[in-house]
PDB file of C-alpha atoms in Angstrom:
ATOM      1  CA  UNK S1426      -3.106  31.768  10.329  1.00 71.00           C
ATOM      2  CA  UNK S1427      -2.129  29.106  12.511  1.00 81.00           C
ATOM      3  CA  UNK S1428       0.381  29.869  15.296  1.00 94.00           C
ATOM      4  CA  UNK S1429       2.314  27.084  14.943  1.00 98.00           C
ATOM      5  CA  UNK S1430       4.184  26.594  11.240  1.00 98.00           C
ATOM      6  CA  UNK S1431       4.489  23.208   9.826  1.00 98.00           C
ATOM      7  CA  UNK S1432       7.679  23.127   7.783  1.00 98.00           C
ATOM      8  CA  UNK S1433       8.168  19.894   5.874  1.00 98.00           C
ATOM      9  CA  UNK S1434      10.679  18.515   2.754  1.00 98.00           C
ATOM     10  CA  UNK S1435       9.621  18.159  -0.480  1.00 98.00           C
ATOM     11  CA  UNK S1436       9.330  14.198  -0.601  1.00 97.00           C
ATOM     12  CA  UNK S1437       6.388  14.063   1.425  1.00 97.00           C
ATOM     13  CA  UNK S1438       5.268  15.510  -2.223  1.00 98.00           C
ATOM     14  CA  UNK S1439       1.859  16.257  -0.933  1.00 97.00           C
ATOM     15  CA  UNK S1440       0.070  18.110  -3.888  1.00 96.00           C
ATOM     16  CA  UNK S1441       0.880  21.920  -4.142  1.00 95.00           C
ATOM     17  CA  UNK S1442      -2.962  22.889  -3.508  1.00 96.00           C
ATOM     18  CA  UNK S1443      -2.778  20.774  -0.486  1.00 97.00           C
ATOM     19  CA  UNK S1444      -0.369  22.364   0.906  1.00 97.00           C
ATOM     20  CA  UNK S1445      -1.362  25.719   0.519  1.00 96.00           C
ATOM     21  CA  UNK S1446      -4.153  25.006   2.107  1.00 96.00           C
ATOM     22  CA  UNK S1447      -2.794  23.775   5.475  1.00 96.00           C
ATOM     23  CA  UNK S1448      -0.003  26.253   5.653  1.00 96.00           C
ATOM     24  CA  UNK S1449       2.980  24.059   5.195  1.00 98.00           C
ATOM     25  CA  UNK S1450       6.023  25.024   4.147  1.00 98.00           C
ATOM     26  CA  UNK S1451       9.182  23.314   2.087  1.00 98.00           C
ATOM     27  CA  UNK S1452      12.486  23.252   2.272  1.00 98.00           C
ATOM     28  CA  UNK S1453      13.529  20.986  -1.260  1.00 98.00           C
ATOM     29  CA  UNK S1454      16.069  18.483  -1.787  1.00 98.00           C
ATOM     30  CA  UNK S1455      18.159  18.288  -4.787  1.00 98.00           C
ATOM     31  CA  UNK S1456      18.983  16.333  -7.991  1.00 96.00           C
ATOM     32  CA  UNK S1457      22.280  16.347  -9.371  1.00 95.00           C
ATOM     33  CA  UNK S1458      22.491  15.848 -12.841  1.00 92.00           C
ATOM     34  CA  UNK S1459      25.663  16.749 -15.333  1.00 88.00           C
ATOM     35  CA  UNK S1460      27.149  18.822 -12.838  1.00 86.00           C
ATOM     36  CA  UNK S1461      24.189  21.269 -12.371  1.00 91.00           C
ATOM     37  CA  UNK S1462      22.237  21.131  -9.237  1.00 95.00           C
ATOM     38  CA  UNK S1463      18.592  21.885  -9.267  1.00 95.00           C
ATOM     39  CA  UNK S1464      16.122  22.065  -6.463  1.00 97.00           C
ATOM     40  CA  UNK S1465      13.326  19.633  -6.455  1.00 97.00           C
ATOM     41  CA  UNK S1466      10.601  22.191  -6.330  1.00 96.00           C
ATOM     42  CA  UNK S1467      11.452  23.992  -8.995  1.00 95.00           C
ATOM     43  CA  UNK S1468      10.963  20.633 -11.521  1.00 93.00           C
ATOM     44  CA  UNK S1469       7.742  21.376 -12.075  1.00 83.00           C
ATOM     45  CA  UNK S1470       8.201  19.020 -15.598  1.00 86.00           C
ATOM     46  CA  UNK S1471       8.343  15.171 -13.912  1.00 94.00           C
ATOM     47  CA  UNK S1472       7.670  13.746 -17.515  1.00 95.00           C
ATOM     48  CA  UNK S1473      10.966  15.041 -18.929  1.00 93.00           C
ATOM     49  CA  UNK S1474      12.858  14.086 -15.426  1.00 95.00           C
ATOM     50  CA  UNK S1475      11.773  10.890 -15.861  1.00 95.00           C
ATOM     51  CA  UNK S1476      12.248  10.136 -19.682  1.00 94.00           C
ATOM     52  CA  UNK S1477      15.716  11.018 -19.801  1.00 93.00           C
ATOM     53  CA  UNK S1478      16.128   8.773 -16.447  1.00 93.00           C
ATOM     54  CA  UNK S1479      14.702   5.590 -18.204  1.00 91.00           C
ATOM     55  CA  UNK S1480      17.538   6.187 -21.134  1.00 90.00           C
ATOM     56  CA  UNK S1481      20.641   7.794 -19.317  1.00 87.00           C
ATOM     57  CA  UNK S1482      23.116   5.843 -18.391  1.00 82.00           C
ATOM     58  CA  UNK S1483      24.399   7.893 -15.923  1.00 85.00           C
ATOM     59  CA  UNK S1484      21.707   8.178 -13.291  1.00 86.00           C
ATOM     60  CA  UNK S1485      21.555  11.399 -11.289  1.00 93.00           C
ATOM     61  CA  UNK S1486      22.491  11.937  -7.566  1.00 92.00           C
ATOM     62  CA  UNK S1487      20.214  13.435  -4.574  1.00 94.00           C
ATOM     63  CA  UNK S1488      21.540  15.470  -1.996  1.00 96.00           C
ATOM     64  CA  UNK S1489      19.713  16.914   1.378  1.00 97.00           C
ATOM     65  CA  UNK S1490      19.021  20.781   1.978  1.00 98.00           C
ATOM     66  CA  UNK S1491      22.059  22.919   3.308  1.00 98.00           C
ATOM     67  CA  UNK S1492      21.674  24.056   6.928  1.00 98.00           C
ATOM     68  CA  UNK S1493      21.081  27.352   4.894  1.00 98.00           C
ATOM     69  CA  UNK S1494      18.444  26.312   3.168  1.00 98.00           C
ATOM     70  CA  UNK S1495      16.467  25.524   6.390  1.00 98.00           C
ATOM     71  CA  UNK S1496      16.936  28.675   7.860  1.00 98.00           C
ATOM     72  CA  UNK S1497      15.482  30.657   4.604  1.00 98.00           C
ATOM     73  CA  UNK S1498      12.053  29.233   5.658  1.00 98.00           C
ATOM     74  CA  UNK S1499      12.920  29.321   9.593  1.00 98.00           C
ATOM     75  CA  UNK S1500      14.222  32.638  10.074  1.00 97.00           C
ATOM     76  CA  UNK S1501      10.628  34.570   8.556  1.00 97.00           C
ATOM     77  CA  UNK S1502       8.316  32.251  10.854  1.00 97.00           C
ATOM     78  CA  UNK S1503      10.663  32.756  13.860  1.00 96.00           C
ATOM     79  CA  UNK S1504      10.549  36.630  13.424  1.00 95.00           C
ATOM     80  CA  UNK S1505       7.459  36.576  12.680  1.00 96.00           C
ATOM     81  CA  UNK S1506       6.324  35.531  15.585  1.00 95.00           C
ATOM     82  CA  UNK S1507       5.405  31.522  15.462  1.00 97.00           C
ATOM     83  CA  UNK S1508       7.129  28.637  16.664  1.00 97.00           C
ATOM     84  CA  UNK S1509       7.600  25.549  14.013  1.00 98.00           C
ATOM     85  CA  UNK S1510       7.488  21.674  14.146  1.00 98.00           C
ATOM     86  CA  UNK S1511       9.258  20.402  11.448  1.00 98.00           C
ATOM     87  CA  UNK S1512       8.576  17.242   9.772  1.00 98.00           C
ATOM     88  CA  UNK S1513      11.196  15.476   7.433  1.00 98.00           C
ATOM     89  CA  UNK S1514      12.102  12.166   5.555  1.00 97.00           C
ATOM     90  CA  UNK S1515      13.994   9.464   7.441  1.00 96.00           C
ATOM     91  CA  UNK S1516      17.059  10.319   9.385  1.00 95.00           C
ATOM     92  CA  UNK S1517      18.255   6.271   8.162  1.00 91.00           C
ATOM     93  CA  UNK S1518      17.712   7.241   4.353  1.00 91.00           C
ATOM     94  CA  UNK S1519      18.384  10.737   4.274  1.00 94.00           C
ATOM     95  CA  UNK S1520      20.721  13.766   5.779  1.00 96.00           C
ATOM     96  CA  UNK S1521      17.761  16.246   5.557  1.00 98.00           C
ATOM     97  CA  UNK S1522      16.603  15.929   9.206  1.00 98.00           C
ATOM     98  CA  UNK S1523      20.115  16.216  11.097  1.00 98.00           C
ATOM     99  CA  UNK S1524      20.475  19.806   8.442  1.00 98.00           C
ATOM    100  CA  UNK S1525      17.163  20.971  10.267  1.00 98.00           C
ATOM    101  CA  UNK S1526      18.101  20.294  13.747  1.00 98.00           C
ATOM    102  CA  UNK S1527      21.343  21.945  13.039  1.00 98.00           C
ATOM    103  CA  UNK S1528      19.345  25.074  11.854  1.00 98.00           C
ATOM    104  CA  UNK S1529      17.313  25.251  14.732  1.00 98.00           C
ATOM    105  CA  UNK S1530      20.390  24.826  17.051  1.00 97.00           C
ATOM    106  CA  UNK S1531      21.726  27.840  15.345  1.00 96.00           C
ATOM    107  CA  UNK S1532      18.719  29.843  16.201  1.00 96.00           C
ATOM    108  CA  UNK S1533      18.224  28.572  19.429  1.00 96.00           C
ATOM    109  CA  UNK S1534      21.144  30.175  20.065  1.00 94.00           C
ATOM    110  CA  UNK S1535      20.358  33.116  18.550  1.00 90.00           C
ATOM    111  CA  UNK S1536      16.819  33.540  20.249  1.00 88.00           C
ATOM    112  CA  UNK S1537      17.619  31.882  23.591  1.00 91.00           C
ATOM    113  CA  UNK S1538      14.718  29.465  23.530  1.00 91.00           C
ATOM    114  CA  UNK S1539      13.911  26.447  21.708  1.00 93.00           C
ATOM    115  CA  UNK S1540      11.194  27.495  19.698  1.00 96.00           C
ATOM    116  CA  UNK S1541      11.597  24.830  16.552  1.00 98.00           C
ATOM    117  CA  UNK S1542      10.857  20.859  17.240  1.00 98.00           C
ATOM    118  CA  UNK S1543      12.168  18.564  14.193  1.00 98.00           C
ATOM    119  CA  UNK S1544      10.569  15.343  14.172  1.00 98.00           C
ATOM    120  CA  UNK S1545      11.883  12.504  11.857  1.00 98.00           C
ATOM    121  CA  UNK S1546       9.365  10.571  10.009  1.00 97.00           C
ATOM    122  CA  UNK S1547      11.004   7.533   9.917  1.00 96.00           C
ATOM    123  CA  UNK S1548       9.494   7.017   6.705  1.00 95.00           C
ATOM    124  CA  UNK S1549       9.322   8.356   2.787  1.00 94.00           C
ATOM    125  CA  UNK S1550       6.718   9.770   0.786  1.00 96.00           C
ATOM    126  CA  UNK S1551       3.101   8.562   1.495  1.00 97.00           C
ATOM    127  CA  UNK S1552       4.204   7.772   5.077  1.00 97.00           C
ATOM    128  CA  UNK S1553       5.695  11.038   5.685  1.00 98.00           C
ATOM    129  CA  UNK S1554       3.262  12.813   4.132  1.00 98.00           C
ATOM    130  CA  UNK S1555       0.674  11.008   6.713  1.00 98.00           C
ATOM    131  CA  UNK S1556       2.699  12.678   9.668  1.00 98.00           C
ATOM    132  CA  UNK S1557       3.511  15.965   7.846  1.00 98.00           C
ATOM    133  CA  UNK S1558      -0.965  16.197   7.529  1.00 98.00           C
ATOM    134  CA  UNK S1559      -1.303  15.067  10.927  1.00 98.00           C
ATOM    135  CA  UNK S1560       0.831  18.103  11.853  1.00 98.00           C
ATOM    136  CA  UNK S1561      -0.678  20.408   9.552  1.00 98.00           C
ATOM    137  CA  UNK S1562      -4.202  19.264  11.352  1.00 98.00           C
ATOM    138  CA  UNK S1563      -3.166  19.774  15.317  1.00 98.00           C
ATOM    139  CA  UNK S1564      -1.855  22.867  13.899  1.00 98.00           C
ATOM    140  CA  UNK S1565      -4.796  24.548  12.274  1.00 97.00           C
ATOM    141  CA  UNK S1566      -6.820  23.784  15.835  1.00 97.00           C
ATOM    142  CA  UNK S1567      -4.289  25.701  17.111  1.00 97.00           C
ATOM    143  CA  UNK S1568      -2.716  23.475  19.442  1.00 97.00           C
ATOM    144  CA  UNK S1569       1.366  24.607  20.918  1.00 97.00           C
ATOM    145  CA  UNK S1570       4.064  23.454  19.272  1.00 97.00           C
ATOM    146  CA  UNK S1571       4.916  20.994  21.592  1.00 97.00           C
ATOM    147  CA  UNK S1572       1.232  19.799  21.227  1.00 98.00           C
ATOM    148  CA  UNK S1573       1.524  19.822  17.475  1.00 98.00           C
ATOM    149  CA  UNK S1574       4.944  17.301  17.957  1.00 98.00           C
ATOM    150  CA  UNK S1575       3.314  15.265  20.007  1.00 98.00           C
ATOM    151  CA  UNK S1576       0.342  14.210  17.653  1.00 98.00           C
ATOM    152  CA  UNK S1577       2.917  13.937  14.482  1.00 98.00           C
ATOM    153  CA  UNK S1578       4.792  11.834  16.570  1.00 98.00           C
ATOM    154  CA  UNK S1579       1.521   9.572  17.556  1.00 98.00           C
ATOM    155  CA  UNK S1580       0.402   9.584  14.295  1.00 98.00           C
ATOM    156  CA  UNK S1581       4.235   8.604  13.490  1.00 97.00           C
ATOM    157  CA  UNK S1582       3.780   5.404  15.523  1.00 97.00           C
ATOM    158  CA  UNK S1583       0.734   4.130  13.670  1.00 97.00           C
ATOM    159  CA  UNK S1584       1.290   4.899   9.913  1.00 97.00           C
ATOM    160  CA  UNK S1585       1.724   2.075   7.627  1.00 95.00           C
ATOM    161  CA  UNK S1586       3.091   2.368   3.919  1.00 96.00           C
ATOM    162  CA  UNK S1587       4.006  -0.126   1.130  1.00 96.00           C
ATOM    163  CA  UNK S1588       5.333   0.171  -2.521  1.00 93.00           C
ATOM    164  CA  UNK S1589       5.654  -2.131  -5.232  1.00 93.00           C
ATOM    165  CA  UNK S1590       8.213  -1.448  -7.784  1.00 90.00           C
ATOM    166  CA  UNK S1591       8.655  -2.063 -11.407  1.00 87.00           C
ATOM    167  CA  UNK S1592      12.021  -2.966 -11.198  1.00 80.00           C
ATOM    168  CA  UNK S1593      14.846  -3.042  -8.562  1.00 77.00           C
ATOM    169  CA  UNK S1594      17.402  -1.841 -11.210  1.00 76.00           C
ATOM    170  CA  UNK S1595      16.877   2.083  -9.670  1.00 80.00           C
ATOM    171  CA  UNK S1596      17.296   0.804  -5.957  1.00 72.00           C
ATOM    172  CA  UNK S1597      20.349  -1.024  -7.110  1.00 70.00           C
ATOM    173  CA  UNK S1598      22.062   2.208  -9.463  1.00 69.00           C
ATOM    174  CA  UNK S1599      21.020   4.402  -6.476  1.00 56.00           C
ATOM    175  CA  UNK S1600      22.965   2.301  -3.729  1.00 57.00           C
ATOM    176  CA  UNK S1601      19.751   2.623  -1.669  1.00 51.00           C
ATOM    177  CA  UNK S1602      18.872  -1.427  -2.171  1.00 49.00           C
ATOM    178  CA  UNK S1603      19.614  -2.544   1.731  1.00 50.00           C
ATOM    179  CA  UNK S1604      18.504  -5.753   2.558  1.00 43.00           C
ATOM    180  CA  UNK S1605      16.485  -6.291  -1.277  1.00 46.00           C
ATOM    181  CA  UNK S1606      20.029  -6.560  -2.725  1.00 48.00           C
ATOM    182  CA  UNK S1607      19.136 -10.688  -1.942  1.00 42.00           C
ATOM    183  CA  UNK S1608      16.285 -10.133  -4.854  1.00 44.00           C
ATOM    184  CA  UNK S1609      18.810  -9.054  -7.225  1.00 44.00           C
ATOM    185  CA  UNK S1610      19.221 -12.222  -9.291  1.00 44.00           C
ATOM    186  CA  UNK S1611      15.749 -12.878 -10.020  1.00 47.00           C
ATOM    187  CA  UNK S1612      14.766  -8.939 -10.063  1.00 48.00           C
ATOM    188  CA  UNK S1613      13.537  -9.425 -13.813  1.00 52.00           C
ATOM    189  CA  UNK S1614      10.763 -11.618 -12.944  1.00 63.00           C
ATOM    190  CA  UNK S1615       9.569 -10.190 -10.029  1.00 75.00           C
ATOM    191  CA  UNK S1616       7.335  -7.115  -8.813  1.00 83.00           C
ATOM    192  CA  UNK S1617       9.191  -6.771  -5.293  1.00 86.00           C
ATOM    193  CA  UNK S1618       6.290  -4.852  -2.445  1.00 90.00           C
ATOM    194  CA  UNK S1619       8.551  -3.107   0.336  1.00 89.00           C
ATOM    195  CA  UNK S1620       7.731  -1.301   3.239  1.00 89.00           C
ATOM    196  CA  UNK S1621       9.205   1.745   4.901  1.00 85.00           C
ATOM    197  CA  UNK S1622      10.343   1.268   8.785  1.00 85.00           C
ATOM    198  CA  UNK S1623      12.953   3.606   9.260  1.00 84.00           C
ATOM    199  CA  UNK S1624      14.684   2.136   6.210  1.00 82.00           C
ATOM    200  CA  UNK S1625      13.657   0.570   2.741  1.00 82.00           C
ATOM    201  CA  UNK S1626      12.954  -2.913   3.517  1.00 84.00           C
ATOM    202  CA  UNK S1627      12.015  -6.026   1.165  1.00 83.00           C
ATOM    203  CA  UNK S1628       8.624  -7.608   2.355  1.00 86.00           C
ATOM    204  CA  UNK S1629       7.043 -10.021  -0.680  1.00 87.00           C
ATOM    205  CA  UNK S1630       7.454 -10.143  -4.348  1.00 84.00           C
ATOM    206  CA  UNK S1631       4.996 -10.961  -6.768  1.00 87.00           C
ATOM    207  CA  UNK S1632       5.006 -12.293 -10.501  1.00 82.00           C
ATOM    208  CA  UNK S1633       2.710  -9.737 -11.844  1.00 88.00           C
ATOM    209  CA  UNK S1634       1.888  -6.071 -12.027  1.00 88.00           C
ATOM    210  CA  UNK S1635      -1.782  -7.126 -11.297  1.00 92.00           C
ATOM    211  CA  UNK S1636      -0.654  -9.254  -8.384  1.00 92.00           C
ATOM    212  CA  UNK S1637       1.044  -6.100  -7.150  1.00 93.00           C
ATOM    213  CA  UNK S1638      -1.614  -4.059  -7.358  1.00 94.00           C
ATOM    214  CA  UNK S1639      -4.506  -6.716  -5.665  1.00 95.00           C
ATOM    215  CA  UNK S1640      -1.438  -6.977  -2.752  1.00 96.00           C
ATOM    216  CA  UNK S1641      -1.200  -3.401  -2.032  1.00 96.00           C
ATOM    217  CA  UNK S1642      -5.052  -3.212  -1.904  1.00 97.00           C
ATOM    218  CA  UNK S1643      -4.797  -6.234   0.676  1.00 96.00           C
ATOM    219  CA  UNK S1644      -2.883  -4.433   2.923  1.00 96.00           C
ATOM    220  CA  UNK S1645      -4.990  -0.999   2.869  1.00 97.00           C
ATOM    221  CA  UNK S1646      -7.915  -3.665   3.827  1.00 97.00           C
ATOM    222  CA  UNK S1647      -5.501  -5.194   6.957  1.00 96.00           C
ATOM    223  CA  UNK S1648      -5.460  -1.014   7.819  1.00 96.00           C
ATOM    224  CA  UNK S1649      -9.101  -0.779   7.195  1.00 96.00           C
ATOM    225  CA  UNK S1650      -9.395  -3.801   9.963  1.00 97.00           C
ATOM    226  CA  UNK S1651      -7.156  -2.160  12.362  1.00 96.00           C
ATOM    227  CA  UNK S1652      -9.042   1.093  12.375  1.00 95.00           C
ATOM    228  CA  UNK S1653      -6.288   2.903   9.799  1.00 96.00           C
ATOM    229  CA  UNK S1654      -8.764   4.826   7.782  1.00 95.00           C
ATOM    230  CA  UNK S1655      -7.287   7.377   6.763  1.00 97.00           C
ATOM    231  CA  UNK S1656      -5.163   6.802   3.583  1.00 98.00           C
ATOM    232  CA  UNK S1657      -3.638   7.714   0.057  1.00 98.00           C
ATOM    233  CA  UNK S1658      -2.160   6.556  -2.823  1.00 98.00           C
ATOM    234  CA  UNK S1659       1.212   7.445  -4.928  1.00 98.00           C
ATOM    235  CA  UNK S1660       2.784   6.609  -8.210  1.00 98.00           C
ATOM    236  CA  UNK S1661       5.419   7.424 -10.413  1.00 97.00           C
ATOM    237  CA  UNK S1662       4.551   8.039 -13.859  1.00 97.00           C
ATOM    238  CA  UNK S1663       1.777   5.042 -13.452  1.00 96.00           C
ATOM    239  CA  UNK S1664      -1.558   7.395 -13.263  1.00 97.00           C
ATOM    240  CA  UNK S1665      -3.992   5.236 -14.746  1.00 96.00           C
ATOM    241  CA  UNK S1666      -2.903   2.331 -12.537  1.00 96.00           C
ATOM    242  CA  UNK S1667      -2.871   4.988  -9.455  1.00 97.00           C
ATOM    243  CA  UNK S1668      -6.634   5.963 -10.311  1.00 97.00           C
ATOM    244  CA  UNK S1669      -8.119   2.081 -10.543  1.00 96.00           C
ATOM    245  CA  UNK S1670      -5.971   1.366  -7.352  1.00 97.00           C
ATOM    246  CA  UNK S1671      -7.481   4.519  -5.495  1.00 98.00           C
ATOM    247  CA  UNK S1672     -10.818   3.815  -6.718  1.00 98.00           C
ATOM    248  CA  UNK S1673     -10.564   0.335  -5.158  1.00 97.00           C
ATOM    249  CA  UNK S1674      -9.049   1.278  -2.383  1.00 98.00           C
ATOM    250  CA  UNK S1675     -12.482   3.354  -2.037  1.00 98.00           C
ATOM    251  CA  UNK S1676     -14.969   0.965  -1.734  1.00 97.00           C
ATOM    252  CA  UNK S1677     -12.690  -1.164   0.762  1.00 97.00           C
ATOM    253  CA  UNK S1678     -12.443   2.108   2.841  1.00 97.00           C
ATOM    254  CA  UNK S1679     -15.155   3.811   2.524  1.00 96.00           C
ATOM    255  CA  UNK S1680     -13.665   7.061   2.677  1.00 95.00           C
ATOM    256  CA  UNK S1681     -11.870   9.127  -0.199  1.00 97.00           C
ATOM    257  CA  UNK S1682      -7.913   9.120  -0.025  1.00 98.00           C
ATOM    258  CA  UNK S1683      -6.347  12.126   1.687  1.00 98.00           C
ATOM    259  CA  UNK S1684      -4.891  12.335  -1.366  1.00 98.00           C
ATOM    260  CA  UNK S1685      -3.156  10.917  -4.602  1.00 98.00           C
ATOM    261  CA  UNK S1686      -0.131  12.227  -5.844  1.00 97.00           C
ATOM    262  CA  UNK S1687       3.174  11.661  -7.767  1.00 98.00           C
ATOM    263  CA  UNK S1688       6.111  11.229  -6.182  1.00 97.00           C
ATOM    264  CA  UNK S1689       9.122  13.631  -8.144  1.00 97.00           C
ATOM    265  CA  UNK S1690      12.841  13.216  -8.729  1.00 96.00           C
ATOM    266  CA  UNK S1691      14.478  13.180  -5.599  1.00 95.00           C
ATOM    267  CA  UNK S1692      12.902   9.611  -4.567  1.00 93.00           C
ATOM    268  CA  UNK S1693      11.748   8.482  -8.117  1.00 94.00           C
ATOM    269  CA  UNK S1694      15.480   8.443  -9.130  1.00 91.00           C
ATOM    270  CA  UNK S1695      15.681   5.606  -6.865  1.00 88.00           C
ATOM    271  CA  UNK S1696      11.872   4.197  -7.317  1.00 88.00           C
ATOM    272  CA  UNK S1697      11.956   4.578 -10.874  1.00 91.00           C
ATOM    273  CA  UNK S1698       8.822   4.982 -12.994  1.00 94.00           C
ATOM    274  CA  UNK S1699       6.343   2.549 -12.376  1.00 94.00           C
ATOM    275  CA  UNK S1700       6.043   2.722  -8.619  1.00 94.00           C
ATOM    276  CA  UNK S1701       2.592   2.547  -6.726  1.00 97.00           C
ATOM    277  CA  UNK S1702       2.199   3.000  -3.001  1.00 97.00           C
ATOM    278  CA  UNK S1703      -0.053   2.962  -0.521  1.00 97.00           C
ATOM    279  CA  UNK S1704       0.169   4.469   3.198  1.00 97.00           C
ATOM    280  CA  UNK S1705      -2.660   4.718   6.003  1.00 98.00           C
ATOM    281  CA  UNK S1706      -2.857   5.748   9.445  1.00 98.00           C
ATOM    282  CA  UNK S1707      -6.229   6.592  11.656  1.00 98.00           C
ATOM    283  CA  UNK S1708      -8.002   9.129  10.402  1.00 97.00           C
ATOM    284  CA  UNK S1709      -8.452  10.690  14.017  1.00 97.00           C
ATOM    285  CA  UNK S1710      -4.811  12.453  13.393  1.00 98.00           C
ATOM    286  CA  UNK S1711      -6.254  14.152  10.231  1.00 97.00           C
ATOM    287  CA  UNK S1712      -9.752  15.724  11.462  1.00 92.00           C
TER     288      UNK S1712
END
């Protein structure tokens, strides 16, 4: 066992065998539906989430993790010995990673020493995901804590990730739209491609699914060129499109992705189904 915990959110949504494996821990988010409040990691049933969100005409809410809820997962890994770095979705989309620097405040004082660093992502899913692995790697070689920050926060700097969506009709009932609100009006015959900088921003839009797709696999190639290597691929309820992208995405990087995974409630209530992504960084931060 590593000293050093990685502690993450659950919209990284890194695969549950993945992160066994590396040791990291979650603190979940939440979906508010119909006045009951349910933590994202217990939905293990995405299908049904996102059926009834295609017909409802109420769409849920999300809400960040209590100060609370942090220091359920803290409190055993501070007692237990090991310091934590912990990684979490943008502080510009999301509450989540001013609720974990609050809870390590509060032990702080507790303890006397700083002995939890909370680094913000600046980014959602795939691209937090890249940092939360890159974490999970310095880690496992048993590097300090403050060694472990410091190579999440590199690998911070250099990852790259880009969705297309199906539709900006989720961005738009969510109130999370930003600066694709100026798609709006044509939204029904385009497949917008955004990119993740801190916030959701609009970067192309294409006519067809297909055109999507060969764009998305464009930019893993502009990685691939950089030296970005290491990589994965997400979806929401799109897993035959997610397996030809991957296996294209392959051949033009000659590795195989880090992984590919779904992305659940908590950002598919705003994605909606249909959603592919891509995200790479250097695989250096992952070995």
């Amino acid at each position: 066992m590593a000293h050093v915990a990685v502690v993450a959110d659950t919209t990284s949504y890194v695969p549950a065998e993945l992160t066994r494996e590396r040791g990291i821990e979650l603190v979940s988010l939440y979906v508010n539906w119909d006045d009951r409040s349910e933590r994202e990691s217990d939905m293990a049933d995405f299908d049904e989430f996102y059926a009834r969100l295609r017909t409802s005409e109420q769409p849920p809410t999300t809400s960040q993790p209590s100060i609370g809820d942090f220091l359920e997962v803290y409190e055993p890994l501070i007692d237990a010995g090991r310091d934590i770095v912990s990684v979490h979705i943008s502080g510009q989309i999301s509450g989540t990673v001013d609720s974990a620097r609050q809870a390590a405040e509060r032990l702080a004082e507790r303890t006397g020493e700083q002995r939890i660093h909370v680094v913000d992502s600046t980014s959602v899913a795939g691209g937090m995901a890249l940092v939360v692995l890159a974490a999970a790697s310095a880690a496992m070689s048993g590097a300090s804590a403050e060694e472990v920050a410091k190579h999440a926060q590199a690998a911070r700097a250099e990852v790259k990730m880009w969705f297309s969506l199906d539709t900006l009709e989720y961005l738009r009932r969510g109130g999370r739209i930003g600066a694709a609100s100026a798609w709006l009006g044509s939204a029904l015959k385009i497949k917008p491609i955004l990119t993740v900088d801190e916030r959701i921003e609009p970067i192309e839009r294409v006519r067809t699914s297909a055109r999507a797709l060969q764009r998305l696999l464009d930019y893993l190639q502009q990685c691939k060129d950089d030296g970005a290597d290491g990589w994965l691929v997400q979806h929401i309820q799109a897993p035959d499109q997610a397996a030809k992208l991957a296996a294209v995405a392959q051949e033009i990087m000659g590795t195989p992705p880090l992984l590919v995974s779904e992305v659940g409630p908590v950002l598919g209530t705003h994605g909606g189904p249909g959603m592919l992504g891509v995200g790479a960084a250097p695989a250096k931060y992952f070995e």
